[in-house]
Amino acid sequence: MVYSLEWKADEGRDWLAAPLTVGNVHAADRADAFGDEELHWLQVLSRVWHEHYARNALRTMYYDGKEMLHDIAGSIPESMRANASCPVDWPRKAVSSLADKSVLAGFNIDPNVDDPGVVELADRVGLVPMMGQAITSAYKHSCAFLTVYPDAETRDVQVVARAADWSAAVWDRRRNRIRCALTVTENDRLGRATAMTLWLPGRAWELTADGTGWSAACTWRDPACPVTPVVPIAFDRQLDRPFGRSRISRTLMALTDMGFRTMTEMDTSAAFYASPRVWFLGLDPDAFQGSKWSRLMTSINAVSRDEDGLVPTVQQLQQASMTPYSSMLETIAMMVSSATDIPAEALGIRLSNPTSVEAINAAEQRLSRIAERQNREFTGQLMQLMRVAIYMQGGYKQLADVDLSGITPVWDPVNVSSDAAKADWLTKVGSVDEAVAKSDVGRRHLGLSEAEIKSVKAWESRQRAQDTLDALRQSVNQPEQGQTGTATADAGTGGTQQSSAKPSENWGASELKTAFDALGVAIRSGVSPQSAAAKLGLDGIDFTGMIPVSLRDDSK
């Protein structure tokens, strides 16, 4: 069956020119049904994409520094106006300064819960670097999208980030999630879309251009999945703006244009300043022979009298000063700093009155608070993504069965402090609460990465296991009778009572393995299993069924 997708005018407004055209759509497999619902949402998403394409492309130009000079006065020569390139990089700095404070470090797994595969999935798909790219794209265009789907060949779950300039989505306000989405996945050398994916609740369609239209194939279908496998990564989400807003706001673009014009006018004035303007009053222009510039640069020049015997008058015009332009740039930089919460010095402007350290730190604190709020928002969006991804991996009947309690994303600290300040904080906190200082929280505050924290914990586990083994070997090598404190007389019963230390509640797999190895050493030394277990602090536990057969045969 072939469905015709027509472009219609929206209230008399023409469609914006963009490299996306959709003709006929037909299902590649007759078993699939690309029905009226899919066609309806494809039309809606195509319209959304067209409506936002121009603004997304404009913000990309500002981010890349490729915007054109416009609204300029006639005082600038046409040649300089045509060859002028933007000398200010404020839009990119507005994006990167905040993106540098939102860096995903990994996932923290509570020791009391089992990891259903979150860490393995994140490592396999490269979620950490991908999240950094998605956040930068979100700050540039207001949002980015993370799509989840099972690979058609390997069936492994894949996570791919998509930029907003090649994507479109419709928000479901009643359920507070994405209703459907469209992502352009391939384009030709001319920039025209040749492949795209239509995302709907419980299904995904791959559309491929075949010359006469689009061939649609359903690559994923799960009626039990109630959500669209697309998660937005948005900046500054509001109730009326569920996809957020861009860091490159209209205010910042206007200020960038002002800075562009000011720098170009300053460059033009500098060109005039380099060549002094001299007027010869009462002298015929034909009196100049050769280059006028060489005349100006010659050390000695002579001017003859005119036919009336009068001497021409020479006047040099006063050159324009650079001070007004510097003051203008300083004013614009202060306005950009106010709009982006970036210190003015970081914008490449040296102010006439240097800002104090307290003022710079205050500006950084405002940006850090925004980053902390965004990291909390990104945490919720990441957990939605991982919940859908773990569900697609299998083993769950419905999405509600996926429990990710005790699993949280970990972000790098938004504020960078010196090593001395970190050590001082850890020392003071450790004197009040030693558990916090020795926990992963304290180590992250110290600046250790997730890999370094895992390495430290593994070393601690091996060290505890080695200490346990050394203590047990020392205890086994001593005679069982006659040890100080081994047996004490019980005055009430006349019997003996053996003292032993209780096992540590923090023993992990490494400590238990070491304990069993030490138990084997004790048995080979002629010590009974129960006596060796008592020395380990495991008295009262029957180890008979846990001892390897080879060791059981050696013991009597």
mmCIF file with all atom_site columns, N, CA, C and O in Angstrom, residues 69-112:
data_model
loop_
_atom_site.group_PDB
_atom_site.id
_atom_site.type_symbol
_atom_site.label_atom_id
_atom_site.label_alt_id
_atom_site.label_comp_id
_atom_site.label_asym_id
_atom_site.label_entity_id
_atom_site.label_seq_id
_atom_site.pdbx_PDB_ins_code
_atom_site.Cartn_x
_atom_site.Cartn_y
_atom_site.Cartn_z
_atom_site.occupancy
_atom_site.B_iso_or_equiv
_atom_site.pdbx_formal_charge
_atom_site.auth_seq_id
_atom_site.auth_comp_id
_atom_site.auth_asym_id
_atom_site.auth_atom_id
_atom_site.pdbx_PDB_model_num
ATOM 1   N N  . LEU A 1 69  ? 27.751 39.922 8.590  1.00 0.00 ? 69  LEU A N  1
ATOM 2   C CA . LEU A 1 69  ? 27.688 41.294 9.093  1.00 0.00 ? 69  LEU A CA 1
ATOM 3   C C  . LEU A 1 69  ? 26.513 42.006 8.435  1.00 0.00 ? 69  LEU A C  1
ATOM 4   O O  . LEU A 1 69  ? 26.404 42.057 7.210  1.00 0.00 ? 69  LEU A O  1
ATOM 5   N N  . HIS A 1 70  ? 25.600 42.530 9.256  1.00 0.00 ? 70  HIS A N  1
ATOM 6   C CA . HIS A 1 70  ? 24.430 43.221 8.712  1.00 0.00 ? 70  HIS A CA 1
ATOM 7   C C  . HIS A 1 70  ? 24.115 44.427 9.594  1.00 0.00 ? 70  HIS A C  1
ATOM 8   O O  . HIS A 1 70  ? 24.659 44.592 10.686 1.00 0.00 ? 70  HIS A O  1
ATOM 9   N N  . ASP A 1 71  ? 23.231 45.269 9.092  1.00 0.00 ? 71  ASP A N  1
ATOM 10  C CA . ASP A 1 71  ? 22.837 46.503 9.782  1.00 0.00 ? 71  ASP A CA 1
ATOM 11  C C  . ASP A 1 71  ? 24.058 47.358 10.107 1.00 0.00 ? 71  ASP A C  1
ATOM 12  O O  . ASP A 1 71  ? 24.214 47.859 11.222 1.00 0.00 ? 71  ASP A O  1
ATOM 13  N N  . ILE A 1 72  ? 24.933 47.509 9.105  1.00 0.00 ? 72  ILE A N  1
ATOM 14  C CA . ILE A 1 72  ? 26.151 48.261 9.328  1.00 0.00 ? 72  ILE A CA 1
ATOM 15  C C  . ILE A 1 72  ? 26.018 49.622 8.653  1.00 0.00 ? 72  ILE A C  1
ATOM 16  O O  . ILE A 1 72  ? 25.341 49.781 7.628  1.00 0.00 ? 72  ILE A O  1
ATOM 17  N N  . ALA A 1 73  ? 26.664 50.623 9.223  1.00 0.00 ? 73  ALA A N  1
ATOM 18  C CA . ALA A 1 73  ? 26.583 51.982 8.663  1.00 0.00 ? 73  ALA A CA 1
ATOM 19  C C  . ALA A 1 73  ? 27.374 52.061 7.363  1.00 0.00 ? 73  ALA A C  1
ATOM 20  O O  . ALA A 1 73  ? 28.218 51.212 7.063  1.00 0.00 ? 73  ALA A O  1
ATOM 21  N N  . GLY A 1 74  ? 27.111 53.124 6.576  1.00 0.00 ? 74  GLY A N  1
ATOM 22  C CA . GLY A 1 74  ? 27.793 53.280 5.305  1.00 0.00 ? 74  GLY A CA 1
ATOM 23  C C  . GLY A 1 74  ? 29.211 53.768 5.414  1.00 0.00 ? 74  GLY A C  1
ATOM 24  O O  . GLY A 1 74  ? 29.871 53.986 4.396  1.00 0.00 ? 74  GLY A O  1
ATOM 25  N N  . SER A 1 75  ? 29.698 53.958 6.659  1.00 0.00 ? 75  SER A N  1
ATOM 26  C CA . SER A 1 75  ? 31.067 54.449 6.816  1.00 0.00 ? 75  SER A CA 1
ATOM 27  C C  . SER A 1 75  ? 32.104 53.377 6.558  1.00 0.00 ? 75  SER A C  1
ATOM 28  O O  . SER A 1 75  ? 33.291 53.682 6.441  1.00 0.00 ? 75  SER A O  1
ATOM 29  N N  . ILE A 1 76  ? 31.690 52.117 6.461  1.00 0.00 ? 76  ILE A N  1
ATOM 30  C CA . ILE A 1 76  ? 32.636 51.034 6.246  1.00 0.00 ? 76  ILE A CA 1
ATOM 31  C C  . ILE A 1 76  ? 32.708 50.747 4.753  1.00 0.00 ? 76  ILE A C  1
ATOM 32  O O  . ILE A 1 76  ? 31.671 50.589 4.100  1.00 0.00 ? 76  ILE A O  1
ATOM 33  N N  . PRO A 1 77  ? 33.897 50.646 4.191  1.00 0.00 ? 77  PRO A N  1
ATOM 34  C CA . PRO A 1 77  ? 34.017 50.354 2.763  1.00 0.00 ? 77  PRO A CA 1
ATOM 35  C C  . PRO A 1 77  ? 33.390 49.009 2.415  1.00 0.00 ? 77  PRO A C  1
ATOM 36  O O  . PRO A 1 77  ? 33.357 48.086 3.239  1.00 0.00 ? 77  PRO A O  1
ATOM 37  N N  . GLU A 1 78  ? 32.909 48.928 1.204  1.00 0.00 ? 78  GLU A N  1
ATOM 38  C CA . GLU A 1 78  ? 32.233 47.710 0.763  1.00 0.00 ? 78  GLU A CA 1
ATOM 39  C C  . GLU A 1 78  ? 33.172 46.513 0.780  1.00 0.00 ? 78  GLU A C  1
ATOM 40  O O  . GLU A 1 78  ? 32.771 45.391 1.096  1.00 0.00 ? 78  GLU A O  1
ATOM 41  N N  . SER A 1 79  ? 34.443 46.733 0.433  1.00 0.00 ? 79  SER A N  1
ATOM 42  C CA . SER A 1 79  ? 35.402 45.627 0.412  1.00 0.00 ? 79  SER A CA 1
ATOM 43  C C  . SER A 1 79  ? 35.606 45.048 1.809  1.00 0.00 ? 79  SER A C  1
ATOM 44  O O  . SER A 1 79  ? 35.660 43.823 1.987  1.00 0.00 ? 79  SER A O  1
ATOM 45  N N  . MET A 1 80  ? 35.705 45.900 2.816  1.00 0.00 ? 80  MET A N  1
ATOM 46  C CA . MET A 1 80  ? 35.879 45.422 4.178  1.00 0.00 ? 80  MET A CA 1
ATOM 47  C C  . MET A 1 80  ? 34.603 44.772 4.698  1.00 0.00 ? 80  MET A C  1
ATOM 48  O O  . MET A 1 80  ? 34.641 43.803 5.456  1.00 0.00 ? 80  MET A O  1
ATOM 49  N N  . ARG A 1 81  ? 33.461 45.287 4.290  1.00 0.00 ? 81  ARG A N  1
ATOM 50  C CA . ARG A 1 81  ? 32.199 44.716 4.716  1.00 0.00 ? 81  ARG A CA 1
ATOM 51  C C  . ARG A 1 81  ? 32.007 43.312 4.149  1.00 0.00 ? 81  ARG A C  1
ATOM 52  O O  . ARG A 1 81  ? 31.494 42.422 4.814  1.00 0.00 ? 81  ARG A O  1
ATOM 53  N N  . ALA A 1 82  ? 32.426 43.095 2.894  1.00 0.00 ? 82  ALA A N  1
ATOM 54  C CA . ALA A 1 82  ? 32.235 41.793 2.263  1.00 0.00 ? 82  ALA A CA 1
ATOM 55  C C  . ALA A 1 82  ? 33.190 40.743 2.807  1.00 0.00 ? 82  ALA A C  1
ATOM 56  O O  . ALA A 1 82  ? 32.840 39.557 2.884  1.00 0.00 ? 82  ALA A O  1
ATOM 57  N N  . ASN A 1 83  ? 34.389 41.152 3.214  1.00 0.00 ? 83  ASN A N  1
ATOM 58  C CA . ASN A 1 83  ? 35.397 40.192 3.679  1.00 0.00 ? 83  ASN A CA 1
ATOM 59  C C  . ASN A 1 83  ? 35.463 40.084 5.190  1.00 0.00 ? 83  ASN A C  1
ATOM 60  O O  . ASN A 1 83  ? 36.343 39.387 5.713  1.00 0.00 ? 83  ASN A O  1
ATOM 61  N N  . ALA A 1 84  ? 34.575 40.760 5.895  1.00 0.00 ? 84  ALA A N  1
ATOM 62  C CA . ALA A 1 84  ? 34.637 40.744 7.361  1.00 0.00 ? 84  ALA A CA 1
ATOM 63  C C  . ALA A 1 84  ? 34.185 39.380 7.896  1.00 0.00 ? 84  ALA A C  1
ATOM 64  O O  . ALA A 1 84  ? 33.226 38.787 7.401  1.00 0.00 ? 84  ALA A O  1
ATOM 65  N N  . SER A 1 85  ? 34.890 38.885 8.886  1.00 0.00 ? 85  SER A N  1
ATOM 66  C CA . SER A 1 85  ? 34.523 37.654 9.584  1.00 0.00 ? 85  SER A CA 1
ATOM 67  C C  . SER A 1 85  ? 34.379 37.969 11.066 1.00 0.00 ? 85  SER A C  1
ATOM 68  O O  . SER A 1 85  ? 35.042 38.872 11.585 1.00 0.00 ? 85  SER A O  1
ATOM 69  N N  . CYS A 1 86  ? 33.523 37.204 11.728 1.00 0.00 ? 86  CYS A N  1
ATOM 70  C CA . CYS A 1 86  ? 33.183 37.525 13.109 1.00 0.00 ? 86  CYS A CA 1
ATOM 71  C C  . CYS A 1 86  ? 34.406 37.366 14.019 1.00 0.00 ? 86  CYS A C  1
ATOM 72  O O  . CYS A 1 86  ? 34.967 36.263 14.108 1.00 0.00 ? 86  CYS A O  1
ATOM 73  N N  . PRO A 1 87  ? 34.835 38.406 14.713 1.00 0.00 ? 87  PRO A N  1
ATOM 74  C CA . PRO A 1 87  ? 36.009 38.304 15.587 1.00 0.00 ? 87  PRO A CA 1
ATOM 75  C C  . PRO A 1 87  ? 35.673 37.956 17.030 1.00 0.00 ? 87  PRO A C  1
ATOM 76  O O  . PRO A 1 87  ? 36.578 37.825 17.853 1.00 0.00 ? 87  PRO A O  1
ATOM 77  N N  . VAL A 1 88  ? 34.388 37.835 17.377 1.00 0.00 ? 88  VAL A N  1
ATOM 78  C CA . VAL A 1 88  ? 33.995 37.518 18.751 1.00 0.00 ? 88  VAL A CA 1
ATOM 79  C C  . VAL A 1 88  ? 33.463 36.089 18.791 1.00 0.00 ? 88  VAL A C  1
ATOM 80  O O  . VAL A 1 88  ? 32.823 35.622 17.848 1.00 0.00 ? 88  VAL A O  1
ATOM 81  N N  . ASP A 1 89  ? 33.744 35.410 19.889 1.00 0.00 ? 89  ASP A N  1
ATOM 82  C CA . ASP A 1 89  ? 33.397 33.994 20.032 1.00 0.00 ? 89  ASP A CA 1
ATOM 83  C C  . ASP A 1 89  ? 32.482 33.782 21.226 1.00 0.00 ? 89  ASP A C  1
ATOM 84  O O  . ASP A 1 89  ? 32.553 32.747 21.891 1.00 0.00 ? 89  ASP A O  1
ATOM 85  N N  . TRP A 1 90  ? 31.648 34.749 21.495 1.00 0.00 ? 90  TRP A N  1
ATOM 86  C CA . TRP A 1 90  ? 30.815 34.681 22.687 1.00 0.00 ? 90  TRP A CA 1
ATOM 87  C C  . TRP A 1 90  ? 29.766 33.566 22.649 1.00 0.00 ? 90  TRP A C  1
ATOM 88  O O  . TRP A 1 90  ? 29.538 32.922 23.677 1.00 0.00 ? 90  TRP A O  1
ATOM 89  N N  . PRO A 1 91  ? 29.091 33.292 21.543 1.00 0.00 ? 91  PRO A N  1
ATOM 90  C CA . PRO A 1 91  ? 28.114 32.190 21.553 1.00 0.00 ? 91  PRO A CA 1
ATOM 91  C C  . PRO A 1 91  ? 28.753 30.836 21.888 1.00 0.00 ? 91  PRO A C  1
ATOM 92  O O  . PRO A 1 91  ? 28.184 30.059 22.671 1.00 0.00 ? 91  PRO A O  1
ATOM 93  N N  . ARG A 1 92  ? 29.903 30.535 21.300 1.00 0.00 ? 92  ARG A N  1
ATOM 94  C CA . ARG A 1 92  ? 30.547 29.268 21.615 1.00 0.00 ? 92  ARG A CA 1
ATOM 95  C C  . ARG A 1 92  ? 30.976 29.216 23.072 1.00 0.00 ? 92  ARG A C  1
ATOM 96  O O  . ARG A 1 92  ? 30.864 28.187 23.734 1.00 0.00 ? 92  ARG A O  1
ATOM 97  N N  . LYS A 1 93  ? 31.470 30.336 23.586 1.00 0.00 ? 93  LYS A N  1
ATOM 98  C CA . LYS A 1 93  ? 31.906 30.370 24.986 1.00 0.00 ? 93  LYS A CA 1
ATOM 99  C C  . LYS A 1 93  ? 30.715 30.227 25.931 1.00 0.00 ? 93  LYS A C  1
ATOM 100 O O  . LYS A 1 93  ? 30.831 29.623 27.001 1.00 0.00 ? 93  LYS A O  1
ATOM 101 N N  . ALA A 1 94  ? 29.559 30.777 25.552 1.00 0.00 ? 94  ALA A N  1
ATOM 102 C CA . ALA A 1 94  ? 28.366 30.633 26.386 1.00 0.00 ? 94  ALA A CA 1
ATOM 103 C C  . ALA A 1 94  ? 27.947 29.178 26.495 1.00 0.00 ? 94  ALA A C  1
ATOM 104 O O  . ALA A 1 94  ? 27.432 28.737 27.527 1.00 0.00 ? 94  ALA A O  1
ATOM 105 N N  . VAL A 1 95  ? 28.167 28.400 25.433 1.00 0.00 ? 95  VAL A N  1
ATOM 106 C CA . VAL A 1 95  ? 27.815 26.980 25.437 1.00 0.00 ? 95  VAL A CA 1
ATOM 107 C C  . VAL A 1 95  ? 28.871 26.157 26.165 1.00 0.00 ? 95  VAL A C  1
ATOM 108 O O  . VAL A 1 95  ? 28.560 25.358 27.053 1.00 0.00 ? 95  VAL A O  1
ATOM 109 N N  . SER A 1 96  ? 30.130 26.352 25.795 1.00 0.00 ? 96  SER A N  1
ATOM 110 C CA . SER A 1 96  ? 31.194 25.507 26.342 1.00 0.00 ? 96  SER A CA 1
ATOM 111 C C  . SER A 1 96  ? 31.448 25.768 27.825 1.00 0.00 ? 96  SER A C  1
ATOM 112 O O  . SER A 1 96  ? 31.805 24.850 28.567 1.00 0.00 ? 96  SER A O  1
ATOM 113 N N  . SER A 1 97  ? 31.274 27.012 28.280 1.00 0.00 ? 97  SER A N  1
ATOM 114 C CA . SER A 1 97  ? 31.544 27.318 29.684 1.00 0.00 ? 97  SER A CA 1
ATOM 115 C C  . SER A 1 97  ? 30.603 26.561 30.609 1.00 0.00 ? 97  SER A C  1
ATOM 116 O O  . SER A 1 97  ? 31.009 26.148 31.705 1.00 0.00 ? 97  SER A O  1
ATOM 117 N N  . LEU A 1 98  ? 29.362 26.373 30.196 1.00 0.00 ? 98  LEU A N  1
ATOM 118 C CA . LEU A 1 98  ? 28.421 25.611 31.017 1.00 0.00 ? 98  LEU A CA 1
ATOM 119 C C  . LEU A 1 98  ? 28.541 24.116 30.762 1.00 0.00 ? 98  LEU A C  1
ATOM 120 O O  . LEU A 1 98  ? 28.395 23.308 31.689 1.00 0.00 ? 98  LEU A O  1
ATOM 121 N N  . ALA A 1 99  ? 28.836 23.720 29.518 1.00 0.00 ? 99  ALA A N  1
ATOM 122 C CA . ALA A 1 99  ? 28.987 22.293 29.216 1.00 0.00 ? 99  ALA A CA 1
ATOM 123 C C  . ALA A 1 99  ? 30.188 21.694 29.938 1.00 0.00 ? 99  ALA A C  1
ATOM 124 O O  . ALA A 1 99  ? 30.172 20.508 30.296 1.00 0.00 ? 99  ALA A O  1
ATOM 125 N N  . ASP A 1 100 ? 31.229 22.499 30.167 1.00 0.00 ? 100 ASP A N  1
ATOM 126 C CA . ASP A 1 100 ? 32.402 22.002 30.885 1.00 0.00 ? 100 ASP A CA 1
ATOM 127 C C  . ASP A 1 100 ? 32.100 21.677 32.347 1.00 0.00 ? 100 ASP A C  1
ATOM 128 O O  . ASP A 1 100 ? 32.884 20.975 32.994 1.00 0.00 ? 100 ASP A O  1
ATOM 129 N N  . LYS A 1 101 ? 31.003 22.188 32.864 1.00 0.00 ? 101 LYS A N  1
ATOM 130 C CA . LYS A 1 101 ? 30.621 21.920 34.247 1.00 0.00 ? 101 LYS A CA 1
ATOM 131 C C  . LYS A 1 101 ? 29.610 20.774 34.356 1.00 0.00 ? 101 LYS A C  1
ATOM 132 O O  . LYS A 1 101 ? 29.182 20.430 35.460 1.00 0.00 ? 101 LYS A O  1
ATOM 133 N N  . SER A 1 102 ? 29.193 20.199 33.232 1.00 0.00 ? 102 SER A N  1
ATOM 134 C CA . SER A 1 102 ? 28.254 19.071 33.226 1.00 0.00 ? 102 SER A CA 1
ATOM 135 C C  . SER A 1 102 ? 28.939 17.890 32.555 1.00 0.00 ? 102 SER A C  1
ATOM 136 O O  . SER A 1 102 ? 28.725 17.619 31.369 1.00 0.00 ? 102 SER A O  1
ATOM 137 N N  . VAL A 1 103 ? 29.790 17.210 33.295 1.00 0.00 ? 103 VAL A N  1
ATOM 138 C CA . VAL A 1 103 ? 30.588 16.104 32.769 1.00 0.00 ? 103 VAL A CA 1
ATOM 139 C C  . VAL A 1 103 ? 30.187 14.822 33.502 1.00 0.00 ? 103 VAL A C  1
ATOM 140 O O  . VAL A 1 103 ? 30.332 14.730 34.726 1.00 0.00 ? 103 VAL A O  1
ATOM 141 N N  . LEU A 1 104 ? 29.662 13.858 32.760 1.00 0.00 ? 104 LEU A N  1
ATOM 142 C CA . LEU A 1 104 ? 29.267 12.580 33.349 1.00 0.00 ? 104 LEU A CA 1
ATOM 143 C C  . LEU A 1 104 ? 30.500 11.739 33.613 1.00 0.00 ? 104 LEU A C  1
ATOM 144 O O  . LEU A 1 104 ? 31.344 11.551 32.721 1.00 0.00 ? 104 LEU A O  1
ATOM 145 N N  . ALA A 1 105 ? 30.631 11.224 34.847 1.00 0.00 ? 105 ALA A N  1
ATOM 146 C CA . ALA A 1 105 ? 31.782 10.404 35.226 1.00 0.00 ? 105 ALA A CA 1
ATOM 147 C C  . ALA A 1 105 ? 31.470 8.919  35.180 1.00 0.00 ? 105 ALA A C  1
ATOM 148 O O  . ALA A 1 105 ? 32.374 8.104  35.043 1.00 0.00 ? 105 ALA A O  1
ATOM 149 N N  . GLY A 1 106 ? 30.212 8.539  35.297 1.00 0.00 ? 106 GLY A N  1
ATOM 150 C CA . GLY A 1 106 ? 29.844 7.130  35.301 1.00 0.00 ? 106 GLY A CA 1
ATOM 151 C C  . GLY A 1 106 ? 28.595 6.916  36.144 1.00 0.00 ? 106 GLY A C  1
ATOM 152 O O  . GLY A 1 106 ? 27.793 7.836  36.349 1.00 0.00 ? 106 GLY A O  1
ATOM 153 N N  . PHE A 1 107 ? 28.441 5.690  36.643 1.00 0.00 ? 107 PHE A N  1
ATOM 154 C CA . PHE A 1 107 ? 27.285 5.335  37.458 1.00 0.00 ? 107 PHE A CA 1
ATOM 155 C C  . PHE A 1 107 ? 27.761 4.746  38.775 1.00 0.00 ? 107 PHE A C  1
ATOM 156 O O  . PHE A 1 107 ? 28.746 3.986  38.814 1.00 0.00 ? 107 PHE A O  1
ATOM 157 N N  . ASN A 1 108 ? 27.077 5.111  39.846 1.00 0.00 ? 108 ASN A N  1
ATOM 158 C CA . ASN A 1 108 ? 27.363 4.586  41.175 1.00 0.00 ? 108 ASN A CA 1
ATOM 159 C C  . ASN A 1 108 ? 26.343 3.499  41.507 1.00 0.00 ? 108 ASN A C  1
ATOM 160 O O  . ASN A 1 108 ? 25.134 3.733  41.418 1.00 0.00 ? 108 ASN A O  1
ATOM 161 N N  . ILE A 1 109 ? 26.828 2.321  41.860 1.00 0.00 ? 109 ILE A N  1
ATOM 162 C CA . ILE A 1 109 ? 25.970 1.183  42.180 1.00 0.00 ? 109 ILE A CA 1
ATOM 163 C C  . ILE A 1 109 ? 26.044 0.935  43.677 1.00 0.00 ? 109 ILE A C  1
ATOM 164 O O  . ILE A 1 109 ? 27.132 0.754  44.235 1.00 0.00 ? 109 ILE A O  1
ATOM 165 N N  . ASP A 1 110 ? 24.893 0.951  44.333 1.00 0.00 ? 110 ASP A N  1
ATOM 166 C CA . ASP A 1 110 ? 24.842 0.663  45.763 1.00 0.00 ? 110 ASP A CA 1
ATOM 167 C C  . ASP A 1 110 ? 25.306 -0.775 46.010 1.00 0.00 ? 110 ASP A C  1
ATOM 168 O O  . ASP A 1 110 ? 24.894 -1.692 45.297 1.00 0.00 ? 110 ASP A O  1
ATOM 169 N N  . PRO A 1 111 ? 26.179 -0.999 47.013 1.00 0.00 ? 111 PRO A N  1
ATOM 170 C CA . PRO A 1 111 ? 26.663 -2.372 47.262 1.00 0.00 ? 111 PRO A CA 1
ATOM 171 C C  . PRO A 1 111 ? 25.556 -3.355 47.617 1.00 0.00 ? 111 PRO A C  1
ATOM 172 O O  . PRO A 1 111 ? 25.746 -4.574 47.473 1.00 0.00 ? 111 PRO A O  1
ATOM 173 N N  . ASN A 1 112 ? 24.425 -2.857 48.081 1.00 0.00 ? 112 ASN A N  1
ATOM 174 C CA . ASN A 1 112 ? 23.349 -3.748 48.506 1.00 0.00 ? 112 ASN A CA 1
ATOM 175 C C  . ASN A 1 112 ? 22.399 -4.124 47.379 1.00 0.00 ? 112 ASN A C  1
ATOM 176 O O  . ASN A 1 112 ? 21.431 -4.852 47.610 1.00 0.00 ? 112 ASN A O  1
#
